[in-house]
């Protein structure tokens, strides 16, 4: 597949801690997480206008010295074989690169690291390994091993990174989060994100009430012993 851009936020102070970035949204994903809030990009990306790469590049060139970099999100960017060339084009416009990924394409991650194309990476941790395929809505016996590979690659990469989980009531209890934190034991940073029941892939998830701030703080305390730093988002 050839990369197309279906969303462009010119300036964000939320997508990369301590930096001002532009955020790009690429369509399509290999997973079908029922609570995904970017369901349009996953299920029906044709509904969004395509943004020419030149529009993004020219904006970044004009904003050099003000915009620090670009956050590439989705969808799942690592679906695209031409992702390295796409990133090179952004770097040529003077941008640092943050990549958001679900971690199911470790070979692409290794290639990006080997070619020194990214400066920060955020990988989602969806579930304990034994329920990964079930929760993400796919039939893939290799998903567990690929997730473990990606975790190892990221933690050994030498670049800055975070792991993150959108904490969904009915799917993530404190005990389950502790098991998930065990997958990334010793990680620099783990972000627990409050679930927002807006536009999920499965409409039933609109009925779910997010955890309270106090409950999220309790979960944060439960995983702190596994990681160097745990932060809450949306709380």
mmCIF file of N, CA and C in Angstrom, residues 12-149:
data_model
loop_
_atom_site.group_PDB
_atom_site.id
_atom_site.type_symbol
_atom_site.label_atom_id
_atom_site.label_comp_id
_atom_site.label_asym_id
_atom_site.label_seq_id
_atom_site.Cartn_x
_atom_site.Cartn_y
_atom_site.Cartn_z
ATOM 1 N N UNK A 12 -0.039 20.608 17.865
ATOM 2 C CA UNK A 12 -0.519 19.915 19.060
ATOM 3 C C UNK A 12 0.561 19.977 20.139
ATOM 4 N N UNK A 13 0.114 20.200 21.378
ATOM 5 C CA UNK A 13 1.023 20.159 22.522
ATOM 6 C C UNK A 13 0.728 18.949 23.400
ATOM 7 N N UNK A 14 -0.095 18.019 22.880
ATOM 8 C CA UNK A 14 -0.527 16.864 23.657
ATOM 9 C C UNK A 14 0.092 15.548 23.195
ATOM 10 N N UNK A 15 0.561 15.490 21.962
ATOM 11 C CA UNK A 15 0.954 14.206 21.377
ATOM 12 C C UNK A 15 2.398 13.804 21.636
ATOM 13 N N UNK A 16 3.218 14.729 22.110
ATOM 14 C CA UNK A 16 4.621 14.425 22.413
ATOM 15 C C UNK A 16 5.026 15.317 23.566
ATOM 16 N N UNK A 17 5.206 14.730 24.711
ATOM 17 C CA UNK A 17 5.463 15.496 25.924
ATOM 18 C C UNK A 17 6.662 16.419 25.756
ATOM 19 N N UNK A 18 6.420 17.714 26.029
ATOM 20 C CA UNK A 18 7.494 18.691 25.967
ATOM 21 C C UNK A 18 7.782 19.250 24.597
ATOM 22 N N UNK A 19 7.005 18.837 23.584
ATOM 23 C CA UNK A 19 7.261 19.323 22.230
ATOM 24 C C UNK A 19 5.971 19.808 21.573
ATOM 25 N N UNK A 20 6.147 20.724 20.634
ATOM 26 C CA UNK A 20 5.050 21.191 19.785
ATOM 27 C C UNK A 20 5.169 20.462 18.455
ATOM 28 N N UNK A 21 4.129 19.758 18.076
ATOM 29 C CA UNK A 21 4.211 18.917 16.881
ATOM 30 C C UNK A 21 2.991 19.096 15.992
ATOM 31 N N UNK A 22 3.159 18.694 14.756
ATOM 32 C CA UNK A 22 2.038 18.435 13.866
ATOM 33 C C UNK A 22 1.718 16.940 13.959
ATOM 34 N N UNK A 23 0.432 16.602 13.841
ATOM 35 C CA UNK A 23 0.033 15.203 13.940
ATOM 36 C C UNK A 23 -0.622 14.766 12.639
ATOM 37 N N UNK A 24 -0.139 13.639 12.112
ATOM 38 C CA UNK A 24 -0.676 13.071 10.881
ATOM 39 C C UNK A 24 -1.393 11.768 11.200
ATOM 40 N N UNK A 25 -2.535 11.564 10.564
ATOM 41 C CA UNK A 25 -3.306 10.332 10.743
ATOM 42 C C UNK A 25 -3.330 9.557 9.428
ATOM 43 N N UNK A 26 -2.796 8.339 9.483
ATOM 44 C CA UNK A 26 -2.790 7.459 8.318
ATOM 45 C C UNK A 26 -3.922 6.453 8.461
ATOM 46 N N UNK A 27 -4.583 6.094 7.361
ATOM 47 C CA UNK A 27 -5.743 5.207 7.447
ATOM 48 C C UNK A 27 -5.362 3.726 7.520
ATOM 49 N N UNK A 28 -6.349 2.925 7.901
ATOM 50 C CA UNK A 28 -6.284 1.456 7.912
ATOM 51 C C UNK A 28 -5.505 0.927 9.133
ATOM 52 N N UNK A 29 -5.945 -0.249 9.563
ATOM 53 C CA UNK A 29 -5.319 -0.917 10.697
ATOM 54 C C UNK A 29 -5.559 -2.413 10.575
ATOM 55 N N UNK A 30 -4.607 -3.200 11.030
ATOM 56 C CA UNK A 30 -4.755 -4.658 11.003
ATOM 57 C C UNK A 30 -5.522 -5.184 12.209
ATOM 58 N N UNK A 31 -5.751 -4.345 13.213
ATOM 59 C CA UNK A 31 -6.490 -4.745 14.401
ATOM 60 C C UNK A 31 -7.908 -4.181 14.360
ATOM 61 N N UNK A 32 -8.764 -4.756 15.194
ATOM 62 C CA UNK A 32 -10.149 -4.286 15.312
ATOM 63 C C UNK A 32 -10.523 -4.189 16.796
ATOM 64 N N UNK A 33 -9.796 -3.356 17.508
ATOM 65 C CA UNK A 33 -10.078 -3.164 18.927
ATOM 66 C C UNK A 33 -11.467 -2.548 19.059
ATOM 67 N N UNK A 34 -12.360 -3.150 19.827
ATOM 68 C CA UNK A 34 -13.754 -2.697 19.834
ATOM 69 C C UNK A 34 -13.955 -1.289 20.381
ATOM 70 N N UNK A 35 -13.026 -0.819 21.199
ATOM 71 C CA UNK A 35 -13.158 0.493 21.830
ATOM 72 C C UNK A 35 -12.423 1.595 21.063
ATOM 73 N N UNK A 36 -11.800 1.266 19.939
ATOM 74 C CA UNK A 36 -10.992 2.234 19.190
ATOM 75 C C UNK A 36 -11.794 3.492 18.872
ATOM 76 N N UNK A 37 -11.224 4.657 19.215
ATOM 77 C CA UNK A 37 -11.940 5.919 18.988
ATOM 78 C C UNK A 37 -11.674 6.497 17.595
ATOM 79 N N UNK A 38 -10.749 5.890 16.859
ATOM 80 C CA UNK A 38 -10.492 6.314 15.480
ATOM 81 C C UNK A 38 -11.138 5.347 14.497
ATOM 82 N N UNK A 39 -12.346 4.940 14.802
ATOM 83 C CA UNK A 39 -13.001 3.896 14.008
ATOM 84 C C UNK A 39 -13.172 4.284 12.547
ATOM 85 N N UNK A 40 -13.389 5.547 12.274
ATOM 86 C CA UNK A 40 -13.542 5.974 10.887
ATOM 87 C C UNK A 40 -12.301 5.705 10.060
ATOM 88 N N UNK A 41 -11.127 5.942 10.623
ATOM 89 C CA UNK A 41 -9.877 5.682 9.917
ATOM 90 C C UNK A 41 -9.662 4.200 9.671
ATOM 91 N N UNK A 42 -10.233 3.370 10.552
ATOM 92 C CA UNK A 42 -10.034 1.922 10.460
ATOM 93 C C UNK A 42 -11.058 1.283 9.528
ATOM 94 N N UNK A 43 -12.315 1.662 9.674
ATOM 95 C CA UNK A 43 -13.406 0.993 8.967
ATOM 96 C C UNK A 43 -13.735 1.649 7.633
ATOM 97 N N UNK A 44 -13.742 2.982 7.611
ATOM 98 C CA UNK A 44 -14.212 3.686 6.415
ATOM 99 C C UNK A 44 -13.376 4.932 6.158
ATOM 100 N N UNK A 45 -12.086 4.779 5.870
ATOM 101 C CA UNK A 45 -11.235 5.961 5.687
ATOM 102 C C UNK A 45 -11.587 6.797 4.464
ATOM 103 N N UNK A 46 -12.354 6.197 3.529
ATOM 104 C CA UNK A 46 -12.713 6.940 2.317
ATOM 105 C C UNK A 46 -13.574 8.168 2.619
ATOM 106 N N UNK A 47 -14.170 8.205 3.803
ATOM 107 C CA UNK A 47 -15.029 9.342 4.150
ATOM 108 C C UNK A 47 -14.229 10.618 4.398
ATOM 109 N N UNK A 48 -12.909 10.479 4.575
ATOM 110 C CA UNK A 48 -12.071 11.642 4.863
ATOM 111 C C UNK A 48 -11.331 12.092 3.606
ATOM 112 N N UNK A 49 -11.164 13.382 3.479
ATOM 113 C CA UNK A 49 -10.383 13.921 2.371
ATOM 114 C C UNK A 49 -8.920 13.493 2.500
ATOM 115 N N UNK A 50 -8.284 13.283 1.357
ATOM 116 C CA UNK A 50 -6.854 12.985 1.342
ATOM 117 C C UNK A 50 -6.072 14.289 1.323
ATOM 118 N N UNK A 51 -5.080 14.361 2.182
ATOM 119 C CA UNK A 51 -4.260 15.566 2.304
ATOM 120 C C UNK A 51 -2.945 15.329 1.574
ATOM 121 N N UNK A 52 -2.613 16.152 0.600
ATOM 122 C CA UNK A 52 -1.360 15.943 -0.143
ATOM 123 C C UNK A 52 -0.144 16.048 0.772
ATOM 124 N N UNK A 53 0.833 15.175 0.530
ATOM 125 C CA UNK A 53 2.065 15.234 1.316
ATOM 126 C C UNK A 53 2.697 16.616 1.208
ATOM 127 N N UNK A 54 2.603 17.221 0.033
ATOM 128 C CA UNK A 54 3.226 18.528 -0.183
ATOM 129 C C UNK A 54 2.640 19.594 0.753
ATOM 130 N N UNK A 55 1.366 19.459 1.078
ATOM 131 C CA UNK A 55 0.735 20.409 2.013
ATOM 132 C C UNK A 55 1.408 20.345 3.374
ATOM 133 N N UNK A 56 1.657 19.126 3.828
ATOM 134 C CA UNK A 56 2.320 18.927 5.121
ATOM 135 C C UNK A 56 3.766 19.399 5.062
ATOM 136 N N UNK A 57 4.465 18.980 4.028
ATOM 137 C CA UNK A 57 5.881 19.346 3.897
ATOM 138 C C UNK A 57 6.063 20.853 3.860
ATOM 139 N N UNK A 58 5.243 21.537 3.060
ATOM 140 C CA UNK A 58 5.385 22.986 2.935
ATOM 141 C C UNK A 58 5.071 23.685 4.254
ATOM 142 N N UNK A 59 4.086 23.182 4.981
ATOM 143 C CA UNK A 59 3.770 23.756 6.292
ATOM 144 C C UNK A 59 4.956 23.612 7.247
ATOM 145 N N UNK A 60 5.545 22.418 7.276
ATOM 146 C CA UNK A 60 6.681 22.190 8.161
ATOM 147 C C UNK A 60 7.862 23.079 7.803
ATOM 148 N N UNK A 61 8.088 23.275 6.521
ATOM 149 C CA UNK A 61 9.179 24.149 6.095
ATOM 150 C C UNK A 61 8.952 25.577 6.568
ATOM 151 N N UNK A 62 7.701 26.032 6.473
ATOM 152 C CA UNK A 62 7.398 27.397 6.906
ATOM 153 C C UNK A 62 7.508 27.560 8.418
ATOM 154 N N UNK A 63 7.265 26.476 9.147
ATOM 155 C CA UNK A 63 7.213 26.554 10.605
ATOM 156 C C UNK A 63 8.500 26.093 11.289
ATOM 157 N N UNK A 64 9.574 25.929 10.535
ATOM 158 C CA UNK A 64 10.832 25.523 11.150
ATOM 159 C C UNK A 64 11.225 26.529 12.225
ATOM 160 N N UNK A 65 11.639 26.007 13.377
ATOM 161 C CA UNK A 65 11.955 26.861 14.502
ATOM 162 C C UNK A 65 10.790 27.043 15.457
ATOM 163 N N UNK A 66 9.608 26.642 15.014
ATOM 164 C CA UNK A 66 8.413 26.723 15.859
ATOM 165 C C UNK A 66 7.829 25.328 16.115
ATOM 166 N N UNK A 67 7.611 24.574 15.046
ATOM 167 C CA UNK A 67 7.154 23.193 15.185
ATOM 168 C C UNK A 67 8.371 22.284 15.367
ATOM 169 N N UNK A 68 8.366 21.506 16.447
ATOM 170 C CA UNK A 68 9.512 20.646 16.729
ATOM 171 C C UNK A 68 9.549 19.397 15.860
ATOM 172 N N UNK A 69 8.374 18.860 15.575
ATOM 173 C CA UNK A 69 8.379 17.601 14.852
ATOM 174 C C UNK A 69 6.999 17.167 14.423
ATOM 175 N N UNK A 70 6.901 15.886 14.075
ATOM 176 C CA UNK A 70 5.658 15.300 13.574
ATOM 177 C C UNK A 70 5.372 14.018 14.344
ATOM 178 N N UNK A 71 4.122 13.878 14.752
ATOM 179 C CA UNK A 71 3.636 12.617 15.310
ATOM 180 C C UNK A 71 2.866 11.888 14.214
ATOM 181 N N UNK A 72 3.304 10.679 13.890
ATOM 182 C CA UNK A 72 2.644 9.865 12.867
ATOM 183 C C UNK A 72 1.775 8.843 13.581
ATOM 184 N N UNK A 73 0.464 8.962 13.373
ATOM 185 C CA UNK A 73 -0.484 8.110 14.073
ATOM 186 C C UNK A 73 -1.412 7.455 13.061
ATOM 187 N N UNK A 74 -2.463 6.836 13.565
ATOM 188 C CA UNK A 74 -3.353 6.139 12.641
ATOM 189 C C UNK A 74 -4.695 5.834 13.257
ATOM 190 N N UNK A 75 -5.265 4.696 12.809
ATOM 191 C CA UNK A 75 -4.701 3.649 11.974
ATOM 192 C C UNK A 75 -3.410 3.050 12.541
ATOM 193 N N UNK A 76 -2.743 2.291 11.698
ATOM 194 C CA UNK A 76 -1.445 1.710 12.047
ATOM 195 C C UNK A 76 -0.437 2.044 10.961
ATOM 196 N N UNK A 77 0.478 2.998 11.248
ATOM 197 C CA UNK A 77 1.436 3.432 10.226
ATOM 198 C C UNK A 77 2.333 2.322 9.693
ATOM 199 N N UNK A 78 2.651 1.327 10.520
ATOM 200 C CA UNK A 78 3.603 0.298 10.098
ATOM 201 C C UNK A 78 3.026 -0.690 9.097
ATOM 202 N N UNK A 79 1.766 -0.539 8.753
ATOM 203 C CA UNK A 79 1.193 -1.323 7.655
ATOM 204 C C UNK A 79 1.866 -1.022 6.329
ATOM 205 N N UNK A 80 2.443 0.156 6.198
ATOM 206 C CA UNK A 80 2.878 0.664 4.904
ATOM 207 C C UNK A 80 4.358 0.390 4.673
ATOM 208 N N UNK A 81 4.660 -0.316 3.589
ATOM 209 C CA UNK A 81 6.048 -0.629 3.263
ATOM 210 C C UNK A 81 6.856 0.622 2.936
ATOM 211 N N UNK A 82 6.185 1.672 2.462
ATOM 212 C CA UNK A 82 6.918 2.884 2.116
ATOM 213 C C UNK A 82 7.013 3.865 3.287
ATOM 214 N N UNK A 83 6.732 3.404 4.513
ATOM 215 C CA UNK A 83 6.835 4.276 5.685
ATOM 216 C C UNK A 83 8.231 4.880 5.841
ATOM 217 N N UNK A 84 9.322 4.120 5.639
ATOM 218 C CA UNK A 84 10.648 4.747 5.761
ATOM 219 C C UNK A 84 10.848 5.927 4.810
ATOM 220 N N UNK A 85 10.433 5.787 3.557
ATOM 221 C CA UNK A 85 10.583 6.890 2.606
ATOM 222 C C UNK A 85 9.698 8.070 2.992
ATOM 223 N N UNK A 86 8.506 7.773 3.484
ATOM 224 C CA UNK A 86 7.592 8.823 3.947
ATOM 225 C C UNK A 86 8.249 9.617 5.078
ATOM 226 N N UNK A 87 8.852 8.920 6.016
ATOM 227 C CA UNK A 87 9.497 9.588 7.146
ATOM 228 C C UNK A 87 10.698 10.410 6.680
ATOM 229 N N UNK A 88 11.449 9.878 5.733
ATOM 230 C CA UNK A 88 12.593 10.646 5.215
ATOM 231 C C UNK A 88 12.136 11.982 4.640
ATOM 232 N N UNK A 89 11.002 11.972 3.957
ATOM 233 C CA UNK A 89 10.481 13.219 3.408
ATOM 234 C C UNK A 89 10.142 14.223 4.495
ATOM 235 N N UNK A 90 9.620 13.749 5.614
ATOM 236 C CA UNK A 90 9.311 14.634 6.736
ATOM 237 C C UNK A 90 10.594 15.126 7.402
ATOM 238 N N UNK A 91 11.556 14.254 7.550
ATOM 239 C CA UNK A 91 12.817 14.660 8.165
ATOM 240 C C UNK A 91 13.534 15.695 7.302
ATOM 241 N N UNK A 92 13.412 15.553 5.999
ATOM 242 C CA UNK A 92 14.029 16.524 5.096
ATOM 243 C C UNK A 92 13.415 17.915 5.248
ATOM 244 N N UNK A 93 12.205 17.971 5.819
ATOM 245 C CA UNK A 93 11.571 19.257 6.093
ATOM 246 C C UNK A 93 11.939 19.774 7.487
ATOM 247 N N UNK A 94 12.875 19.100 8.131
ATOM 248 C CA UNK A 94 13.388 19.582 9.412
ATOM 249 C C UNK A 94 12.677 19.052 10.637
ATOM 250 N N UNK A 95 11.863 17.996 10.490
ATOM 251 C CA UNK A 95 11.024 17.527 11.593
ATOM 252 C C UNK A 95 11.647 16.356 12.331
ATOM 253 N N UNK A 96 11.564 16.407 13.664
ATOM 254 C CA UNK A 96 11.762 15.211 14.469
ATOM 255 C C UNK A 96 10.544 14.311 14.292
ATOM 256 N N UNK A 97 10.688 13.024 14.555
ATOM 257 C CA UNK A 97 9.609 12.074 14.274
ATOM 258 C C UNK A 97 9.232 11.271 15.511
ATOM 259 N N UNK A 98 7.947 11.310 15.829
ATOM 260 C CA UNK A 98 7.371 10.392 16.813
ATOM 261 C C UNK A 98 6.437 9.444 16.075
ATOM 262 N N UNK A 99 6.512 8.161 16.426
ATOM 263 C CA UNK A 99 5.662 7.153 15.794
ATOM 264 C C UNK A 99 4.752 6.526 16.835
ATOM 265 N N UNK A 100 3.457 6.475 16.532
ATOM 266 C CA UNK A 100 2.483 5.712 17.325
ATOM 267 C C UNK A 100 2.250 4.376 16.633
ATOM 268 N N UNK A 101 2.293 3.286 17.387
ATOM 269 C CA UNK A 101 2.148 1.967 16.773
ATOM 270 C C UNK A 101 1.469 0.989 17.714
ATOM 271 N N UNK A 102 0.836 -0.033 17.127
ATOM 272 C CA UNK A 102 0.275 -1.107 17.952
ATOM 273 C C UNK A 102 1.274 -2.239 18.181
ATOM 274 N N UNK A 103 2.453 -2.141 17.577
ATOM 275 C CA UNK A 103 3.516 -3.087 17.863
ATOM 276 C C UNK A 103 3.423 -4.429 17.159
ATOM 277 N N UNK A 104 2.539 -4.551 16.211
ATOM 278 C CA UNK A 104 2.362 -5.864 15.567
ATOM 279 C C UNK A 104 3.232 -6.056 14.325
ATOM 280 N N UNK A 105 4.128 -5.088 14.049
ATOM 281 C CA UNK A 105 5.033 -5.196 12.903
ATOM 282 C C UNK A 105 6.477 -4.984 13.366
ATOM 283 N N UNK A 106 7.033 -5.934 14.111
ATOM 284 C CA UNK A 106 8.393 -5.734 14.647
ATOM 285 C C UNK A 106 9.461 -5.584 13.574
ATOM 286 N N UNK A 107 9.304 -6.225 12.430
ATOM 287 C CA UNK A 107 10.320 -6.096 11.383
ATOM 288 C C UNK A 107 10.410 -4.662 10.882
ATOM 289 N N UNK A 108 9.269 -4.004 10.733
ATOM 290 C CA UNK A 108 9.283 -2.601 10.318
ATOM 291 C C UNK A 108 9.906 -1.730 11.396
ATOM 292 N N UNK A 109 9.574 -1.991 12.661
ATOM 293 C CA UNK A 109 10.178 -1.206 13.737
ATOM 294 C C UNK A 109 11.699 -1.344 13.717
ATOM 295 N N UNK A 110 12.173 -2.561 13.558
ATOM 296 C CA UNK A 110 13.625 -2.763 13.521
ATOM 297 C C UNK A 110 14.253 -1.995 12.366
ATOM 298 N N UNK A 111 13.592 -2.017 11.228
ATOM 299 C CA UNK A 111 14.120 -1.281 10.062
ATOM 300 C C UNK A 111 14.181 0.216 10.346
ATOM 301 N N UNK A 112 13.148 0.760 10.960
ATOM 302 C CA UNK A 112 13.132 2.193 11.268
ATOM 303 C C UNK A 112 14.233 2.561 12.246
ATOM 304 N N UNK A 113 14.461 1.700 13.235
ATOM 305 C CA UNK A 113 15.539 1.960 14.184
ATOM 306 C C UNK A 113 16.900 1.835 13.515
ATOM 307 N N UNK A 114 17.072 0.791 12.707
ATOM 308 C CA UNK A 114 18.356 0.575 12.038
ATOM 309 C C UNK A 114 18.713 1.758 11.144
ATOM 310 N N UNK A 115 17.699 2.355 10.529
ATOM 311 C CA UNK A 115 17.937 3.473 9.619
ATOM 312 C C UNK A 115 17.856 4.818 10.324
ATOM 313 N N UNK A 116 17.702 4.789 11.665
ATOM 314 C CA UNK A 116 17.706 6.001 12.499
ATOM 315 C C UNK A 116 16.674 7.027 12.026
ATOM 316 N N UNK A 117 15.469 6.547 11.812
ATOM 317 C CA UNK A 117 14.437 7.401 11.228
ATOM 318 C C UNK A 117 13.462 7.977 12.258
ATOM 319 N N UNK A 118 13.444 7.449 13.466
ATOM 320 C CA UNK A 118 12.497 7.970 14.444
ATOM 321 C C UNK A 118 13.229 8.401 15.716
ATOM 322 N N UNK A 119 12.622 9.365 16.392
ATOM 323 C CA UNK A 119 13.214 9.956 17.585
ATOM 324 C C UNK A 119 12.466 9.583 18.856
ATOM 325 N N UNK A 120 11.225 9.162 18.707
ATOM 326 C CA UNK A 120 10.403 8.777 19.862
ATOM 327 C C UNK A 120 9.341 7.812 19.364
ATOM 328 N N UNK A 121 9.036 6.810 20.185
ATOM 329 C CA UNK A 121 8.015 5.841 19.776
ATOM 330 C C UNK A 121 7.076 5.570 20.942
ATOM 331 N N UNK A 122 5.797 5.452 20.628
ATOM 332 C CA UNK A 122 4.774 5.093 21.614
ATOM 333 C C UNK A 122 4.071 3.836 21.116
ATOM 334 N N UNK A 123 4.147 2.776 21.916
ATOM 335 C CA UNK A 123 3.524 1.503 21.539
ATOM 336 C C UNK A 123 2.387 1.176 22.490
ATOM 337 N N UNK A 124 1.252 0.810 21.921
ATOM 338 C CA UNK A 124 0.098 0.394 22.709
ATOM 339 C C UNK A 124 0.303 -1.020 23.251
ATOM 340 N N UNK A 125 -0.048 -1.201 24.503
ATOM 341 C CA UNK A 125 -0.162 -2.533 25.099
ATOM 342 C C UNK A 125 -1.649 -2.760 25.330
ATOM 343 N N UNK A 126 -2.222 -3.695 24.597
ATOM 344 C CA UNK A 126 -3.678 -3.834 24.568
ATOM 345 C C UNK A 126 -4.236 -4.749 25.660
ATOM 346 N N UNK A 127 -3.471 -5.807 25.992
ATOM 347 C CA UNK A 127 -4.017 -6.866 26.841
ATOM 348 C C UNK A 127 -2.887 -7.781 27.277
ATOM 349 N N UNK A 128 -3.130 -8.668 28.237
ATOM 350 C CA UNK A 128 -2.168 -9.753 28.485
ATOM 351 C C UNK A 128 -2.016 -10.585 27.213
ATOM 352 N N UNK A 129 -0.851 -11.187 27.045
ATOM 353 C CA UNK A 129 -0.566 -11.883 25.787
ATOM 354 C C UNK A 129 -1.585 -12.972 25.470
ATOM 355 N N UNK A 130 -2.070 -13.675 26.490
ATOM 356 C CA UNK A 130 -2.953 -14.815 26.213
ATOM 357 C C UNK A 130 -4.342 -14.404 25.742
ATOM 358 N N UNK A 131 -4.673 -13.114 25.819
ATOM 359 C CA UNK A 131 -5.972 -12.640 25.314
ATOM 360 C C UNK A 131 -5.808 -11.588 24.216
ATOM 361 N N UNK A 132 -4.587 -11.432 23.705
ATOM 362 C CA UNK A 132 -4.329 -10.362 22.738
ATOM 363 C C UNK A 132 -5.186 -10.502 21.478
ATOM 364 N N UNK A 133 -5.179 -11.675 20.885
ATOM 365 C CA UNK A 133 -5.930 -11.873 19.642
ATOM 366 C C UNK A 133 -7.420 -11.666 19.868
ATOM 367 N N UNK A 134 -7.921 -12.148 20.990
ATOM 368 C CA UNK A 134 -9.346 -12.002 21.282
ATOM 369 C C UNK A 134 -9.730 -10.545 21.436
ATOM 370 N N UNK A 135 -8.961 -9.798 22.207
ATOM 371 C CA UNK A 135 -9.317 -8.407 22.480
ATOM 372 C C UNK A 135 -9.166 -7.518 21.247
ATOM 373 N N UNK A 136 -8.192 -7.828 20.407
ATOM 374 C CA UNK A 136 -7.951 -6.983 19.234
ATOM 375 C C UNK A 136 -8.743 -7.417 18.013
ATOM 376 N N UNK A 137 -9.536 -8.457 18.150
ATOM 377 C CA UNK A 137 -10.464 -8.839 17.098
ATOM 378 C C UNK A 137 -9.836 -9.456 15.867
ATOM 379 N N UNK A 138 -8.706 -10.150 16.035
ATOM 380 C CA UNK A 138 -8.050 -10.748 14.874
ATOM 381 C C UNK A 138 -7.794 -12.235 15.122
ATOM 382 N N UNK A 139 -7.594 -12.961 14.037
ATOM 383 C CA UNK A 139 -7.195 -14.363 14.113
ATOM 384 C C UNK A 139 -5.752 -14.442 13.654
ATOM 385 N N UNK A 140 -4.855 -14.433 14.594
ATOM 386 C CA UNK A 140 -3.433 -14.392 14.263
ATOM 387 C C UNK A 140 -2.665 -15.081 15.381
ATOM 388 N N UNK A 141 -2.253 -16.313 15.125
ATOM 389 C CA UNK A 141 -1.556 -17.080 16.150
ATOM 390 C C UNK A 141 -0.187 -16.502 16.483
ATOM 391 N N UNK A 142 0.352 -15.681 15.592
ATOM 392 C CA UNK A 142 1.701 -15.143 15.802
ATOM 393 C C UNK A 142 1.703 -13.806 16.525
ATOM 394 N N UNK A 143 0.532 -13.249 16.821
ATOM 395 C CA UNK A 143 0.484 -11.896 17.376
ATOM 396 C C UNK A 143 1.229 -11.805 18.704
ATOM 397 N N UNK A 144 1.127 -12.827 19.542
ATOM 398 C CA UNK A 144 1.785 -12.767 20.851
ATOM 399 C C UNK A 144 3.298 -12.623 20.697
ATOM 400 N N UNK A 145 3.880 -13.415 19.830
ATOM 401 C CA UNK A 145 5.329 -13.362 19.637
ATOM 402 C C UNK A 145 5.748 -12.038 19.017
ATOM 403 N N UNK A 146 4.947 -11.526 18.089
ATOM 404 C CA UNK A 146 5.297 -10.252 17.461
ATOM 405 C C UNK A 146 5.248 -9.104 18.470
ATOM 406 N N UNK A 147 4.281 -9.146 19.370
ATOM 407 C CA UNK A 147 4.204 -8.110 20.402
ATOM 408 C C UNK A 147 5.426 -8.187 21.318
ATOM 409 N N UNK A 148 5.806 -9.391 21.720
ATOM 410 C CA UNK A 148 6.998 -9.550 22.566
ATOM 411 C C UNK A 148 8.247 -9.055 21.840
ATOM 412 N N UNK A 149 8.346 -9.352 20.556
ATOM 413 C CA UNK A 149 9.486 -8.882 19.769
ATOM 414 C C UNK A 149 9.543 -7.359 19.757
#
